[in-house]
Structure formats: structure tokens, C-alpha cells
GROMACS .gro file of C-alpha atoms in nm:
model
  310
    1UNK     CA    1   0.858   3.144  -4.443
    2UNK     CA    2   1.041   3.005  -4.773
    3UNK     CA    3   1.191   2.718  -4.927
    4UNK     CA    4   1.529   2.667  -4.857
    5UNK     CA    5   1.704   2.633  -5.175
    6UNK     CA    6   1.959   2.435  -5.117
    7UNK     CA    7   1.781   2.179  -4.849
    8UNK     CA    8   1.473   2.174  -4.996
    9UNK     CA    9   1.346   2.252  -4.635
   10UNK     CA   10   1.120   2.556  -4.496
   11UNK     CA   11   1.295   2.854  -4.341
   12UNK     CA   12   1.271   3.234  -4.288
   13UNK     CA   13   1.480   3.510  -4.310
   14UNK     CA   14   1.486   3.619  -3.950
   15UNK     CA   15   1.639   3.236  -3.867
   16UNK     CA   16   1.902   3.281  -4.164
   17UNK     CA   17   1.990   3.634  -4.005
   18UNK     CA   18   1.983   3.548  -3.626
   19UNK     CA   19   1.639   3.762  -3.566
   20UNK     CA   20   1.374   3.645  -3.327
   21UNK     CA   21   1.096   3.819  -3.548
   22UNK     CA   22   1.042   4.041  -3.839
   23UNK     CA   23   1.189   4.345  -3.815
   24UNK     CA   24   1.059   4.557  -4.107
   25UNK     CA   25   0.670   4.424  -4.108
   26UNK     CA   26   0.432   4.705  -4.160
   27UNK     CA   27   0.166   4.526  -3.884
   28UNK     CA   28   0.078   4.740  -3.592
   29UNK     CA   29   0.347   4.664  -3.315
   30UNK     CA   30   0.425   4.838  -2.991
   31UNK     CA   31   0.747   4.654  -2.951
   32UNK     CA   32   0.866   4.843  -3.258
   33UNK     CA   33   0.745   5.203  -3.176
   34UNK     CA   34   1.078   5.418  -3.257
   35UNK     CA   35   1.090   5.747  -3.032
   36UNK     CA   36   1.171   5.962  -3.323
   37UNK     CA   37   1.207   6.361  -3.204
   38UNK     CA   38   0.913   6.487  -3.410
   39UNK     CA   39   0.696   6.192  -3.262
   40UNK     CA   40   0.837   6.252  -2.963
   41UNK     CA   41   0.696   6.649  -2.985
   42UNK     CA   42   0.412   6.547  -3.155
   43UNK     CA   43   0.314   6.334  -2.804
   44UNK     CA   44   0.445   6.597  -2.561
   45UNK     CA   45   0.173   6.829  -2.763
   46UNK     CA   46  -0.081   6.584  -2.755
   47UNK     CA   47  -0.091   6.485  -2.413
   48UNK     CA   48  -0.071   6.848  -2.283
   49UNK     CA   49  -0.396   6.936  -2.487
   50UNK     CA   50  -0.543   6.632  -2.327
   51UNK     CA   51  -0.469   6.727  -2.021
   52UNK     CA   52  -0.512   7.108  -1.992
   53UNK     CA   53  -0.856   7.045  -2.138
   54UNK     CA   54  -0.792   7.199  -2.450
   55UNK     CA   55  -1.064   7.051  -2.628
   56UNK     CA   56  -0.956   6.955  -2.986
   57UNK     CA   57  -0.594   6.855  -3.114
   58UNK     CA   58  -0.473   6.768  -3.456
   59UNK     CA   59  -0.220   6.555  -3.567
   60UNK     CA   60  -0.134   6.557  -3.959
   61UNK     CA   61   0.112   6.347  -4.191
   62UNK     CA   62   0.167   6.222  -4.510
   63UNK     CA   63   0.115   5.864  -4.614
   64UNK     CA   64   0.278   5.643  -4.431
   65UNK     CA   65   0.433   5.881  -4.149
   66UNK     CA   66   0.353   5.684  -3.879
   67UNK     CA   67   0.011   5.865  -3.793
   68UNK     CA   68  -0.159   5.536  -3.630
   69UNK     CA   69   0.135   5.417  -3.472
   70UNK     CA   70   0.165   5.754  -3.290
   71UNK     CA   71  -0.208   5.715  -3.230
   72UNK     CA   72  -0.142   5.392  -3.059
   73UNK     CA   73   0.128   5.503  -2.857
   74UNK     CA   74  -0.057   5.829  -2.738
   75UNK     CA   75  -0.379   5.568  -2.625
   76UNK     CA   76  -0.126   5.362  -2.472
   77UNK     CA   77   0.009   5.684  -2.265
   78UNK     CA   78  -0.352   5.713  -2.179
   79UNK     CA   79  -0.380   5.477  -1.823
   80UNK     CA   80  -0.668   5.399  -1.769
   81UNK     CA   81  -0.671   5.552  -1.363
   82UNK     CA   82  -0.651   5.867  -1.517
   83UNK     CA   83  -0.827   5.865  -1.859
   84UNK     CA   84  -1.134   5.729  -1.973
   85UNK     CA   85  -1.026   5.650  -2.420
   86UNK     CA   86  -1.045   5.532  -2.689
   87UNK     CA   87  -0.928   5.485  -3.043
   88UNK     CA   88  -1.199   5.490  -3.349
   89UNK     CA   89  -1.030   5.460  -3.723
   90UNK     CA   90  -1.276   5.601  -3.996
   91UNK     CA   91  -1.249   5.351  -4.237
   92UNK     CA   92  -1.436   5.505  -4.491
   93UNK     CA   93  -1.583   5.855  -4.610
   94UNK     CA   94  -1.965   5.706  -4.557
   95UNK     CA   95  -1.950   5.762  -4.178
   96UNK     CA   96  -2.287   5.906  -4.025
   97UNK     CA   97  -2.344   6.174  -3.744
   98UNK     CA   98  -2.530   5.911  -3.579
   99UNK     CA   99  -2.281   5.610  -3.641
  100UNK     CA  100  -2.012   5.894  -3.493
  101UNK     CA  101  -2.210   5.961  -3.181
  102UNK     CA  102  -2.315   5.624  -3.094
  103UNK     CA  103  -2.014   5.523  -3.149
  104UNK     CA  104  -1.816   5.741  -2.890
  105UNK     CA  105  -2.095   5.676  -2.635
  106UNK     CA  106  -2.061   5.331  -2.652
  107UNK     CA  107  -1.643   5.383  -2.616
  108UNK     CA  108  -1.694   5.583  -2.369
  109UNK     CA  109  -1.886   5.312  -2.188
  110UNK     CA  110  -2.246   5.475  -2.243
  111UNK     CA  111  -2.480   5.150  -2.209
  112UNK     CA  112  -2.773   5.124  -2.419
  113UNK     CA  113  -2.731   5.410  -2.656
  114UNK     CA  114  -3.086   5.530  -2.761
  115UNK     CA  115  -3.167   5.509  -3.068
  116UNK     CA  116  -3.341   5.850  -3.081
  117UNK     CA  117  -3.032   6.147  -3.101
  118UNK     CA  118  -3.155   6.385  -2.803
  119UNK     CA  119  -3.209   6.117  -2.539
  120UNK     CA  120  -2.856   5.952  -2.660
  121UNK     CA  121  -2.699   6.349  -2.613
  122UNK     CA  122  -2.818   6.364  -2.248
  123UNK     CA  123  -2.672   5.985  -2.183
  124UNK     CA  124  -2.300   6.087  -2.328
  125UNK     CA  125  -2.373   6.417  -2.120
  126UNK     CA  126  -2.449   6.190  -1.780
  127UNK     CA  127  -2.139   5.971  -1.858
  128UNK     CA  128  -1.908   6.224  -1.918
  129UNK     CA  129  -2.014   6.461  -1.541
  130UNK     CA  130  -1.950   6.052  -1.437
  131UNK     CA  131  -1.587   6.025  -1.557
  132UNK     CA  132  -1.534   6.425  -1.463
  133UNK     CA  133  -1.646   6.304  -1.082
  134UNK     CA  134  -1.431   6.034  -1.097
  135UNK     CA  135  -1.122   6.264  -1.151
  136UNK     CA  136  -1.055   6.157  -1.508
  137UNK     CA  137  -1.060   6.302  -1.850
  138UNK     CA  138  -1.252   6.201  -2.156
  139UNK     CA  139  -1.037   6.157  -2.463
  140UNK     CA  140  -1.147   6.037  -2.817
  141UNK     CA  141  -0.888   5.998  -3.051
  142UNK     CA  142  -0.993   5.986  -3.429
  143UNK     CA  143  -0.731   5.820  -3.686
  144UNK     CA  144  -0.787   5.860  -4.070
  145UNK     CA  145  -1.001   6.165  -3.974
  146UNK     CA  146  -0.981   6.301  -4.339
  147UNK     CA  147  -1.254   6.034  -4.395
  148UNK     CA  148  -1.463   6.289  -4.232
  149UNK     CA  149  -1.566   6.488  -4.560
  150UNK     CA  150  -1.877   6.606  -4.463
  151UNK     CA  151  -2.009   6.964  -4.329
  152UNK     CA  152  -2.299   6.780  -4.087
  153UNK     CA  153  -1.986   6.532  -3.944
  154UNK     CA  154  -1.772   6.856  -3.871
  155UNK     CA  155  -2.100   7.008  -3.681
  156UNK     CA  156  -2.135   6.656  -3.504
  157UNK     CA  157  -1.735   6.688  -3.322
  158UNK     CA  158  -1.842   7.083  -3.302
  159UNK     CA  159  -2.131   6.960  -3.104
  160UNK     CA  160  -1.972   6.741  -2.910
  161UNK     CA  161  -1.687   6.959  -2.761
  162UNK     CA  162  -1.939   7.203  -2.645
  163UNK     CA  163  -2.022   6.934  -2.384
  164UNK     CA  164  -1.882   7.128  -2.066
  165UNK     CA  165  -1.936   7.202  -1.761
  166UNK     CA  166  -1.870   7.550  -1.621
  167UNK     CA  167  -1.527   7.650  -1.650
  168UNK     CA  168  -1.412   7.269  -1.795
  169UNK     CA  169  -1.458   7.086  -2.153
  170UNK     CA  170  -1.576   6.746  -2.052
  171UNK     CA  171  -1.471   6.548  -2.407
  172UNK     CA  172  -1.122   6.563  -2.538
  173UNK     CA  173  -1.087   6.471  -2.912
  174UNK     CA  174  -0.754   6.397  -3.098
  175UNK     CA  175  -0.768   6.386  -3.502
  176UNK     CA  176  -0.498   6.195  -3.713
  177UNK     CA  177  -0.488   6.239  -4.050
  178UNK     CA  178  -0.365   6.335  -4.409
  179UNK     CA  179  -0.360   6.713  -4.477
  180UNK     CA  180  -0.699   6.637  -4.665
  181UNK     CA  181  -0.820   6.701  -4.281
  182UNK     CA  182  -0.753   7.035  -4.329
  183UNK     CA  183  -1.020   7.046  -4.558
  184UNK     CA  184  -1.257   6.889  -4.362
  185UNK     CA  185  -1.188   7.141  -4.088
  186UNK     CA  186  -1.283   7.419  -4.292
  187UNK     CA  187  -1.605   7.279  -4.362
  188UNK     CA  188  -1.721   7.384  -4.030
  189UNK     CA  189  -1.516   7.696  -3.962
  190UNK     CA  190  -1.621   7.744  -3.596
  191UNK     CA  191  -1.469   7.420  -3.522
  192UNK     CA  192  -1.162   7.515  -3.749
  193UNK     CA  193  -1.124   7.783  -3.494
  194UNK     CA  194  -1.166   7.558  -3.180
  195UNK     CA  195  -0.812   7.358  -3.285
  196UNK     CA  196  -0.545   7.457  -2.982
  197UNK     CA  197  -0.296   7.212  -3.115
  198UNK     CA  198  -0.157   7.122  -3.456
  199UNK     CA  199   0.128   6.944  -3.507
  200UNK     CA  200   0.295   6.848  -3.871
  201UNK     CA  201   0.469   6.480  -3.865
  202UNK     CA  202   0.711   6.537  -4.157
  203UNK     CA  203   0.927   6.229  -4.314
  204UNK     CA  204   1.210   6.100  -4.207
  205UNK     CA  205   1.569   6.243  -4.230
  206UNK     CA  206   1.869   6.058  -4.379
  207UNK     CA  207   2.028   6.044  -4.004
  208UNK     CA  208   1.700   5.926  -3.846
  209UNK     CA  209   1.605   5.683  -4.115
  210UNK     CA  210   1.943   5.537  -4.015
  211UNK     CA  211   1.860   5.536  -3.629
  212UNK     CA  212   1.494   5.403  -3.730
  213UNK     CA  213   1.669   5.110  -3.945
  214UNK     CA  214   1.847   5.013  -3.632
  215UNK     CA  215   1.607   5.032  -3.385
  216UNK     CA  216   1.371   4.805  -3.569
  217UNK     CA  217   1.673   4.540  -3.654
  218UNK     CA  218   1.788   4.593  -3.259
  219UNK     CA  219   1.428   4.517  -3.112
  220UNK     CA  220   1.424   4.191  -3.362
  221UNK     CA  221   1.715   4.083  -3.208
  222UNK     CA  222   2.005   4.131  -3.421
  223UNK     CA  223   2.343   4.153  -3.282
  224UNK     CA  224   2.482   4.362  -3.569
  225UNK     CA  225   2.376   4.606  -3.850
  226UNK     CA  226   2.231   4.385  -4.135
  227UNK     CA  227   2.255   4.662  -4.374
  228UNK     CA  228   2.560   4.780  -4.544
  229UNK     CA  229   2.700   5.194  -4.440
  230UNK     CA  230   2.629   5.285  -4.826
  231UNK     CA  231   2.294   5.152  -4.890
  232UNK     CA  232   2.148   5.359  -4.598
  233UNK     CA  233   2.124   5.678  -4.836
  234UNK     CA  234   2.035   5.481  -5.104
  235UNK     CA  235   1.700   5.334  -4.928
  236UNK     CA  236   1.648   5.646  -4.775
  237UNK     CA  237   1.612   5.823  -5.109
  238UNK     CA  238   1.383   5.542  -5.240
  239UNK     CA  239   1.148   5.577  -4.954
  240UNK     CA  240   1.143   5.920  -4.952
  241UNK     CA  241   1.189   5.947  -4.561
  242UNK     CA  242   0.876   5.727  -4.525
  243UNK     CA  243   0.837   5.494  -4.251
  244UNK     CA  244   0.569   5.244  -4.425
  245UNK     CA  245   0.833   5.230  -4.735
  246UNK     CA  246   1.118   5.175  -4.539
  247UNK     CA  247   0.949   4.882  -4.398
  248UNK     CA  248   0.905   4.755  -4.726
  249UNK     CA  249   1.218   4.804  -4.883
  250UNK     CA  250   1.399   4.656  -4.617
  251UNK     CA  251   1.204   4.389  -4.540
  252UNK     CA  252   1.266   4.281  -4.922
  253UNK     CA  253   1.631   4.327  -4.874
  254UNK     CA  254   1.697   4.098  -4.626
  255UNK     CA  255   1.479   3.858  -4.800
  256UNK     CA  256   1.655   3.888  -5.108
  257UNK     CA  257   1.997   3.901  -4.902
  258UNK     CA  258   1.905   3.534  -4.772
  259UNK     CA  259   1.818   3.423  -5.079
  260UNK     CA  260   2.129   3.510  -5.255
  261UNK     CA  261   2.273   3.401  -4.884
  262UNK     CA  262   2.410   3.740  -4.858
  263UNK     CA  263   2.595   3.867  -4.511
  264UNK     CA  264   2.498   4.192  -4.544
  265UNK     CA  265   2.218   4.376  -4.768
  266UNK     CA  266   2.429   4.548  -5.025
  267UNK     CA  267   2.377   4.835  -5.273
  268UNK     CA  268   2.299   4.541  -5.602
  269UNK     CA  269   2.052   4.390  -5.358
  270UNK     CA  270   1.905   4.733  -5.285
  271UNK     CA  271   1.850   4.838  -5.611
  272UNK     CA  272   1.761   4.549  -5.746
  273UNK     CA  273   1.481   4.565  -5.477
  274UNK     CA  274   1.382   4.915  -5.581
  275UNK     CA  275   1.332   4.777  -5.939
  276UNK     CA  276   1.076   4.506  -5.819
  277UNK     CA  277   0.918   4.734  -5.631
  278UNK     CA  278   0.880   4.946  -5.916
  279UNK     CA  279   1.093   5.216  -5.725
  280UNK     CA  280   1.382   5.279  -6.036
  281UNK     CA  281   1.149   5.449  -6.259
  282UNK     CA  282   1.060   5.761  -6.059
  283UNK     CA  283   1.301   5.746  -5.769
  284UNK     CA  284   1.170   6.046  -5.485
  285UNK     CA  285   1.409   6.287  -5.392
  286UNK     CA  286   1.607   6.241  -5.064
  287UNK     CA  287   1.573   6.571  -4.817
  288UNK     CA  288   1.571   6.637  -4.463
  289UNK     CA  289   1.309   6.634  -4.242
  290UNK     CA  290   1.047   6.919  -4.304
  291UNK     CA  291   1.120   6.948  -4.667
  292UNK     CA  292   0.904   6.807  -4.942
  293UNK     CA  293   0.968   6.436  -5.031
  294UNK     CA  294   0.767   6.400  -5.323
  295UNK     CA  295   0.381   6.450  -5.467
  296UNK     CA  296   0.184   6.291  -5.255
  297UNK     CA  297  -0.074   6.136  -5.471
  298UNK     CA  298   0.244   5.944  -5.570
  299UNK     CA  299   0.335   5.866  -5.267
  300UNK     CA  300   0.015   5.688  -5.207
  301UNK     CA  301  -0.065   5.560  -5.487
  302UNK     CA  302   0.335   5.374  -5.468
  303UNK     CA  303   0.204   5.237  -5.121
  304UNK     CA  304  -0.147   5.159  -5.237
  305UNK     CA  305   0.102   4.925  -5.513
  306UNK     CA  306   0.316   4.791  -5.297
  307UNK     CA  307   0.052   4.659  -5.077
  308UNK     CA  308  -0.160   4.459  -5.302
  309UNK     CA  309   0.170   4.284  -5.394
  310UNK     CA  310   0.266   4.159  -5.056
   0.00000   0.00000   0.00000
């Protein structure tokens, strides 16, 4: 919301614009999910791991790919009269063995976790020949996983795949992360070896960053494209094929469209944009999808910026 200029009055963007919500916020939200092809693969890969038992699947992207939103999605393909899951984010690198275990049990819907590692091994053991009986897989899906940066965590997941019955794994385990979580992997090379699917999320191209740009402003309701046919490549190149920067650069666009009560966002709003956002400077390089789109230290460290401004 922002003061109208003119009336003095509050008002947003998305009433200015026709939208019934936000289109470009970077807050979790199925409603937005776009379909992309390589998130489309990525989810046809996923779920067949899942469910020919493979054991352990890994999912890796840059900065602001759409990892956790594919995360999301893949839990919500999950139904719960097939699947017994859950989602656990790493949210930092001081993560235990023990916080790891107990947490899954409990997920999993262990009740009482012992405190004592053994006993807690043979509950999550019980549990899972539970869920087997009951004609449903176990799946644990693990986003930021290149928070796990420790040899001992890597033996942990190692540990916990080689809970099986004969013939069937009884724990499915999904990581998302940075490349970093190749590293981690080869901390524990056993477990390295144990990975049956890996799939690369790459950044966007110039045609699907156009598709994405309209699916978001379609789902918020807009009855036409908001953003002028020339300033597509032009954001695109900014954002490097990103999805989290897109967000951001647009989102500031049509904000700075209303306030200069703009029809359309148009290439002077754009760049002017990219100059706030301290974009100008060191513009990244525009590409298709698989190629490079920029260091990636810089990449996060521009998103790292950009969110302790909004």
C-alpha cells in the first residue's frame, strides 16, 4: 500500500492496475507455481525416484531458481493416501545428527522420540514397516541441503537409507540445494554413490521468462500484458534468467509505473528500476537456459541486497 499522490488517499498498485493481488511477490505461493519444462522434468524425475524406491534424489539450482517452490509443489504431489512426507528446510549449517533424526521421526509421526539414539533408530524402524504395511511410501524431502556441511550429517542420511526391508528401501529422501551440495555429498562418498537421480534446474530463458512474466500477471488477475514487448529482454538480462529477481524487478516496475501513473511498464521505467536496484553497474549477461548467467557469489550476494531493502 502507498499514498496516493494526487488524493492524498492510500492505494496499491494491484488496484491502480486492475490486479486482485501481487503478482511478482517473492512469498511462498501455490497459486503462482509456473509449470516451467525443466520444473516440469525436474518433478517427473522426482516423483519416479519416490516411487520406484530409489532411495535418494537430488535436486540442484542456483540462487533463486525456484528450488523451494519446486519443493513445495513436489510435497504437494505427495497425497497423503499414498505417501507418508514431509518438508524440513536446514536453516543453518549448525544442524546435529541428532536434531536430523529426531527430527524426521517426529515428521514421520514417530511419538515420543527417545532421547537416547539406538532406542530412537528402532522407533523410526517400527514406524516406517507401519507406513510400508499400510501401502505407502516414506518420503523426506530436505531443502537448503547444502547447509549440511558436515561428514557425521552425510553418515546420518547414509544411515538412514539403509533402513530396508528385504528387497525394498523403507525411507525416501529428496535434497534441494545449491551446487555447494555437491560438496557435501562427497563428504561421505558411499552415499555420493547411493544418488539415482540428479537433476540441474538451470535459469530461465528469454522465451520462458516471457511466459513466466505472464503467468504470474494472468493468475493476479490482469486482463492484459502490463509490461511493454521491448522491456521483456531488457529485464530478462538484468535478472539473469532468475526467478527470485524477476520478481523483484517487476514488482518495482509496476510500482514505479503507478507512480508515474504509467499504462504500461516501459524501458525508462525499467532501467531506471535496475539503477535503484543497483542492477546498471554490473548488468549479468542474458543466455538461454543451461548456459551460465553469471558468478554466482554475485548472484547471491545481489539477492542477499535486494532483500534487506524491501
Amino acid at each position: 500500500m502507498v499514498l496516493n499522490p494526487d488524493e492524498g488517499g492510500v492505494v496499491a498498485y494491484t488496484e491502480y492496475f486492475g490486479l486482485t493481488r501481487e503478482p511478482f511477490s517473492n512469498a511462498p505461493d501455490a497459486r503462482f507455481y509456473f509449470n516451467s519444462e525443466q520444473h516440469s522434468q525436474a518433478l517427473v524425475r522426482l516423483m519416479y525416484a519416490v516411487d520406484s524406491n530409489q532411495g535418494l534424489a537430488v535436486t540442484i539450482g542456483g540462487v533463486g531458481t525456484g528450488k523451494t517452490t519446486l519443493a513445495r509443489r513436489m510435497l504437494d504431489n505427495l497425497p497423503e493416501d499414498r505417501y507418508e512426507s514431509s518438508l524440513l528446510v536446514m536453516v543453518h549449517s549448525g544442524i546435529t545428527p541428532d536434531w536430523i533424526l529426531t527430527r524426521i521421526a517426529m515428521q514421520l509421526g514417530v511419538e515420543s522420540p527417545d532421547e537416547d539414539r539406538l532406542p530412537l533408530l528402532k522407533q523410526l524402524y517400527d514406524r516406517l514397516l507401519e507406513i510400508d504395511k499400510a501401502g505407502k511410501r516414506a518420503v523426506v524431502l530436505i531443502d537448503e541441503a547444502q547447509m549440511l556441511q558436515t561428514r557425521e550429517l552425510m553418515e546420518e542420511f547414509r544411515g538412514l537409507l539403509n533402513l530396508e526391508i528385504p528387497g525394498k528401501k523403507l525411507l525416501n529422501i529428496v535434497f534441494f540445494g545449491l551446487p555447494e551440495v555437491e560438496d557435501c555429498l562427497r563428504l561421505d562418498e558411499p552415499l555420493a554413490q547411493r544418488v539415482a537421480v540428479k537433476y540441474h534446474l538451470q535459469s530461465l530463458s528469454l522465451a520462458t521468462t516471457k511466459s513466466y512474466i505472464k503467468h504470474r500477471l494472468q493468475i493476479a488477475g490482469a486482463g492484459r500484458m502490463l509490461f511493454a514487448p521491448e522491456v521483456i529482454p531488457v529485464i530478462h538480462r538484468y535478472a539473469g534468467g532468475v526467478p527470485r529477481l524477476i520478481n523483484t524487478i517487476c514488482d518495482n516496475c509496476l510500482f514505479e509505473a503507478f507512480m508515474r501513473k504509467l499504462s504500461e511498464v516501459d524501458l525508462k521505467t525499467v532501467h531506471s528500476v535496475a539503477g535503484d536496484l543497483g542492477l546498471l553497474s554490473q548488468p549479468l549477461s542474458s543466455g538461454s537456459q543451461g548456459e551460465a548467467h553469471g558468478d554466482l557469489d554475485e548472484i547471491e550476494s545481489m539477492l542477499d541486497r535486494l532483500e534487506q531493502q524491501i
